[in-house]
């Protein structure tokens, strides 16, 4: 395999993984990698163990100026503090989950 082909394959792998930052899937959707609230990862739940997944993703998208979330991926035990979007409290428990990414509709 030539060096040029290998470099192209590595670039495509990085591009597909989203490692180059936020990407747009369609013109009306924006992807936000490792979303944060006040410098901490967005918690998987809006508050406590309530409003997890879609409700938390929707609240994040609305707070960021978008209509709603369309897709997202859970990040289980990121080993970093997370922050609940509904009340701003931090979760420092190792069991706290976050989002790898959220796609928001413009």
Coordinates of N, CA and C in Angstrom, one line a residue:
X1 N 0.8 -1.2 0.0 CA 0.0 0.0 0.0 C 0.9 1.2 0.0
X2 N 0.6 2.2 -0.9 CA 1.5 3.4 -1.0 C 1.2 4.3 0.2
X3 N 2.1 5.2 0.5 CA 2.0 6.2 1.5 C 0.8 7.1 1.3
X4 N 0.6 7.4 0.0 CA -0.5 8.4 -0.3 C -1.9 7.7 0.0
X5 N -2.0 6.4 -0.3 CA -3.3 5.7 0.0 C -3.5 5.6 1.5
X6 N -2.4 5.3 2.2 CA -2.5 5.2 3.7 C -2.9 6.5 4.3
X7 N -2.3 7.6 3.9 CA -2.7 8.9 4.4 C -4.1 9.2 4.1
X8 N -4.6 8.9 2.9 CA -6.0 9.2 2.5 C -6.9 8.3 3.4
X9 N -6.6 7.1 3.7 CA -7.4 6.3 4.6 C -7.4 6.8 6.0
X10 N -6.3 7.2 6.5 CA -6.3 7.8 7.9 C -7.1 9.1 7.9
X11 N -7.0 9.9 6.9 CA -7.8 11.2 6.9 C -9.3 10.9 6.9
X12 N -9.7 9.9 6.1 CA -11.1 9.5 6.0 C -11.6 9.0 7.4
X13 N -10.7 8.2 8.0 CA -11.1 7.6 9.3 C -11.3 8.7 10.4
X14 N -10.4 9.7 10.3 CA -10.6 10.9 11.3 C -11.8 11.7 10.9
X15 N -12.0 11.9 9.7 CA -13.2 12.7 9.2 C -14.5 12.0 9.6
X16 N -14.6 10.7 9.4 CA -15.8 9.9 9.7 C -16.0 9.8 11.2
X17 N -14.9 9.8 12.0 CA -15.1 9.7 13.4 C -15.5 11.0 14.1
X18 N -15.4 12.1 13.3 CA -15.8 13.4 13.9 C -14.7 14.0 14.7
X19 N -13.5 13.5 14.7 CA -12.4 14.0 15.5 C -12.0 15.4 15.0
X20 N -12.5 15.9 13.9 CA -12.1 17.2 13.4 C -13.0 18.3 13.9
X21 N -13.9 18.0 14.8 CA -14.8 19.0 15.4 C -16.2 18.8 14.9
X22 N -17.1 19.8 15.2 CA -18.5 19.7 14.8 C -18.7 19.5 13.3
X23 N -19.6 18.7 12.9 CA -19.8 18.5 11.5 C -21.3 18.6 11.2
X24 N -21.6 18.9 10.0 CA -23.0 18.9 9.6 C -23.3 17.7 8.8
X25 N -24.4 17.0 9.1 CA -24.8 15.8 8.4 C -25.7 16.3 7.2
X26 N -26.6 17.3 7.5 CA -27.4 17.9 6.5 C -27.3 19.4 6.8
X27 N -27.8 20.2 5.8 CA -27.7 21.7 6.0 C -28.5 22.1 7.2
X28 N -29.6 21.4 7.6 CA -30.4 21.8 8.7 C -30.1 21.1 10.0
X29 N -29.0 20.3 10.1 CA -28.6 19.6 11.3 C -27.1 19.9 11.6
X30 N -26.9 20.2 12.9 CA -25.5 20.4 13.3 C -25.2 19.3 14.4
X31 N -24.0 18.8 14.3 CA -23.5 17.8 15.3 C -22.6 18.5 16.3
X32 N -22.8 18.3 17.6 CA -22.0 18.9 18.6 C -21.3 17.7 19.4
X33 N -20.0 17.6 19.3 CA -19.3 16.5 19.9 C -19.0 16.9 21.4
X34 N -19.2 15.9 22.3 CA -18.9 16.1 23.7 C -19.5 17.4 24.2
X35 N -20.8 17.5 24.1 CA -21.5 18.8 24.6 C -21.2 19.1 26.0
X36 N -21.1 20.4 26.3 CA -20.8 20.8 27.7 C -21.8 21.9 28.1
X37 N -21.9 21.9 29.5 CA -22.7 23.0 30.1 C -21.7 23.6 31.2
X38 N -21.5 24.9 31.0 CA -20.6 25.6 32.0 C -19.3 24.9 32.2
X39 N -18.7 24.4 31.1 CA -17.3 23.8 31.2 C -17.3 22.3 31.6
X40 N -18.4 21.7 31.9 CA -18.5 20.3 32.2 C -19.3 19.6 31.2
X41 N -19.1 18.3 31.0 CA -19.8 17.5 30.1 C -21.3 17.5 30.5
X42 N -22.2 17.6 29.5 CA -23.6 17.5 29.7 C -24.0 16.2 30.2
X43 N -24.7 16.1 31.3 CA -25.2 14.9 31.9 C -26.2 14.2 31.0
X44 N -26.3 12.9 31.0 CA -27.2 12.1 30.2 C -28.7 12.4 30.6
X45 N -28.8 12.9 31.9 CA -30.2 13.2 32.4 C -30.3 14.7 32.6
X46 N -31.6 15.2 32.5 CA -31.8 16.6 32.8 C -31.5 16.9 34.2
X47 N -31.9 16.1 35.2 CA -31.6 16.3 36.6 C -31.8 15.0 37.3
X48 N -30.9 14.6 38.2 CA -30.9 13.4 38.9 C -31.0 12.2 37.9
X49 N -31.9 11.3 38.1 CA -32.1 10.2 37.2 C -33.4 10.4 36.4
X50 N -33.7 11.6 36.1 CA -35.0 11.9 35.4 C -34.7 12.7 34.1
X51 N -35.5 12.5 33.2 CA -35.4 13.2 31.9 C -34.1 12.8 31.1
X52 N -33.8 11.5 31.1 CA -32.6 11.0 30.5 C -32.7 10.8 29.0
X53 N -31.6 10.9 28.3 CA -31.6 10.7 26.9 C -32.2 11.8 26.1
X54 N -33.3 11.5 25.4 CA -33.9 12.5 24.5 C -34.3 13.8 25.2
X55 N -34.9 13.8 26.4 CA -35.3 15.1 27.1 C -34.1 15.9 27.4
X56 N -33.0 15.3 27.8 CA -31.7 16.1 28.1 C -31.1 16.6 26.8
X57 N -31.1 15.8 25.7 CA -30.6 16.2 24.4 C -31.4 17.4 23.9
X58 N -32.8 17.3 24.0 CA -33.7 18.3 23.5 C -33.4 19.6 24.2
X59 N -33.3 19.5 25.6 CA -33.1 20.7 26.4 C -31.7 21.4 26.0
X60 N -30.7 20.6 25.8 CA -29.4 21.1 25.4 C -29.5 21.9 24.0
X61 N -30.2 21.2 23.0 CA -30.3 21.8 21.7 C -31.1 23.2 21.8
X62 N -32.2 23.2 22.5 CA -32.9 24.4 22.7 C -32.1 25.5 23.4
X63 N -31.4 25.1 24.4 CA -30.5 26.1 25.1 C -29.4 26.6 24.2
X64 N -29.0 25.8 23.2 CA -28.0 26.2 22.3 C -28.5 26.9 21.0
X65 N -29.9 27.2 21.0 CA -30.4 28.0 19.9 C -31.0 27.1 18.8
X66 N -31.2 25.8 19.0 CA -31.7 25.0 18.0 C -33.1 24.5 18.4
X67 N -33.8 23.9 17.4 CA -35.2 23.5 17.7 C -35.3 22.3 18.6
X68 N -34.5 21.2 18.3 CA -34.6 20.0 19.1 C -33.4 19.1 18.7
X69 N -33.3 18.0 19.4 CA -32.3 17.0 19.0 C -32.9 16.0 18.0
X70 N -32.1 15.5 17.1 CA -32.6 14.4 16.2 C -31.9 13.1 16.4
X71 N -30.6 13.1 16.8 CA -29.9 11.9 17.2 C -28.8 12.2 18.2
X72 N -28.4 11.2 18.9 CA -27.4 11.4 19.9 C -26.8 10.0 20.3
X73 N -25.6 10.0 20.9 CA -25.0 8.8 21.4 C -24.6 9.0 22.8
X74 N -24.9 8.0 23.6 CA -24.6 8.0 25.0 C -23.1 7.7 25.3
X75 N -22.5 8.4 26.3 CA -21.2 8.2 26.7 C -21.2 7.6 28.1
X76 N -21.0 6.3 28.2 CA -21.1 5.7 29.5 C -19.8 5.9 30.3
X77 N -20.0 6.4 31.6 CA -18.9 6.6 32.5 C -17.7 7.3 31.8
X78 N -17.8 8.6 31.5 CA -16.7 9.3 30.8 C -15.6 9.6 31.8
X79 N -15.7 9.3 33.1 CA -14.7 9.6 34.1 C -14.4 11.0 34.2
X80 N -15.4 11.9 34.0 CA -15.2 13.3 34.1 C -16.5 13.8 34.8
X81 N -16.5 14.9 35.5 CA -17.8 15.4 36.1 C -18.7 15.8 34.9
X82 N -20.0 15.6 35.2 CA -21.0 16.0 34.3 C -21.9 17.1 34.9
X83 N -22.7 17.8 34.1 CA -23.6 18.8 34.7 C -25.0 18.6 34.1
X84 N -26.0 18.7 35.1 CA -27.4 18.6 34.7 C -27.8 19.9 34.1
X85 N -28.5 19.8 32.9 CA -28.9 21.0 32.2 C -30.1 21.7 32.9
X86 N -30.9 20.9 33.6 CA -32.1 21.5 34.2 C -31.9 22.4 35.5
X87 N -30.9 22.0 36.3 CA -30.6 22.7 37.5 C -29.2 23.2 37.7
X88 N -28.3 22.8 36.8 CA -26.9 23.3 36.8 C -26.0 22.6 37.8
X89 N -26.6 21.6 38.5 CA -25.7 20.8 39.5 C -24.8 19.9 38.8
X90 N -23.6 19.7 39.4 CA -22.6 18.8 38.9 C -22.8 17.4 39.5
X91 N -22.4 16.4 38.7 CA -22.4 15.0 39.1 C -21.0 14.6 39.1
X92 N -20.4 14.3 40.2 CA -19.0 13.8 40.3 C -19.0 12.3 40.5
X93 N -20.1 11.6 40.5 CA -20.1 10.2 40.7 C -19.6 9.5 39.5
X94 N -18.8 8.4 39.6 CA -18.3 7.7 38.5 C -19.4 7.1 37.6
X95 N -20.6 7.0 38.2 CA -21.7 6.4 37.4 C -22.4 7.4 36.5
X96 N -22.0 8.6 36.5 CA -22.7 9.7 35.7 C -22.3 9.5 34.3
X97 N -23.3 9.5 33.4 CA -23.1 9.3 32.0 C -23.2 10.7 31.3
X98 N -22.8 10.7 30.0 CA -22.9 12.0 29.2 C -23.3 11.6 27.8
X99 N -23.0 12.5 26.9 CA -23.2 12.3 25.4 C -21.9 12.3 24.7
X100 N -21.7 11.4 23.8 CA -20.5 11.5 22.9 C -20.8 12.6 21.9
X101 N -22.0 12.7 21.4 CA -22.4 13.8 20.5 C -23.9 13.9 20.5
X102 N -24.3 15.0 20.0 CA -25.8 15.3 19.8 C -25.9 16.0 18.5
X103 N -26.9 15.6 17.7 CA -27.2 16.3 16.5 C -28.5 17.1 16.7
X104 N -28.4 18.4 16.5 CA -29.5 19.3 16.7 C -30.1 19.8 15.4
X105 N -31.4 20.0 15.3 CA -32.0 20.5 14.1 C -32.1 22.0 14.2
X106 N -31.7 22.7 13.1 CA -31.7 24.2 13.1 C -33.1 24.7 13.0

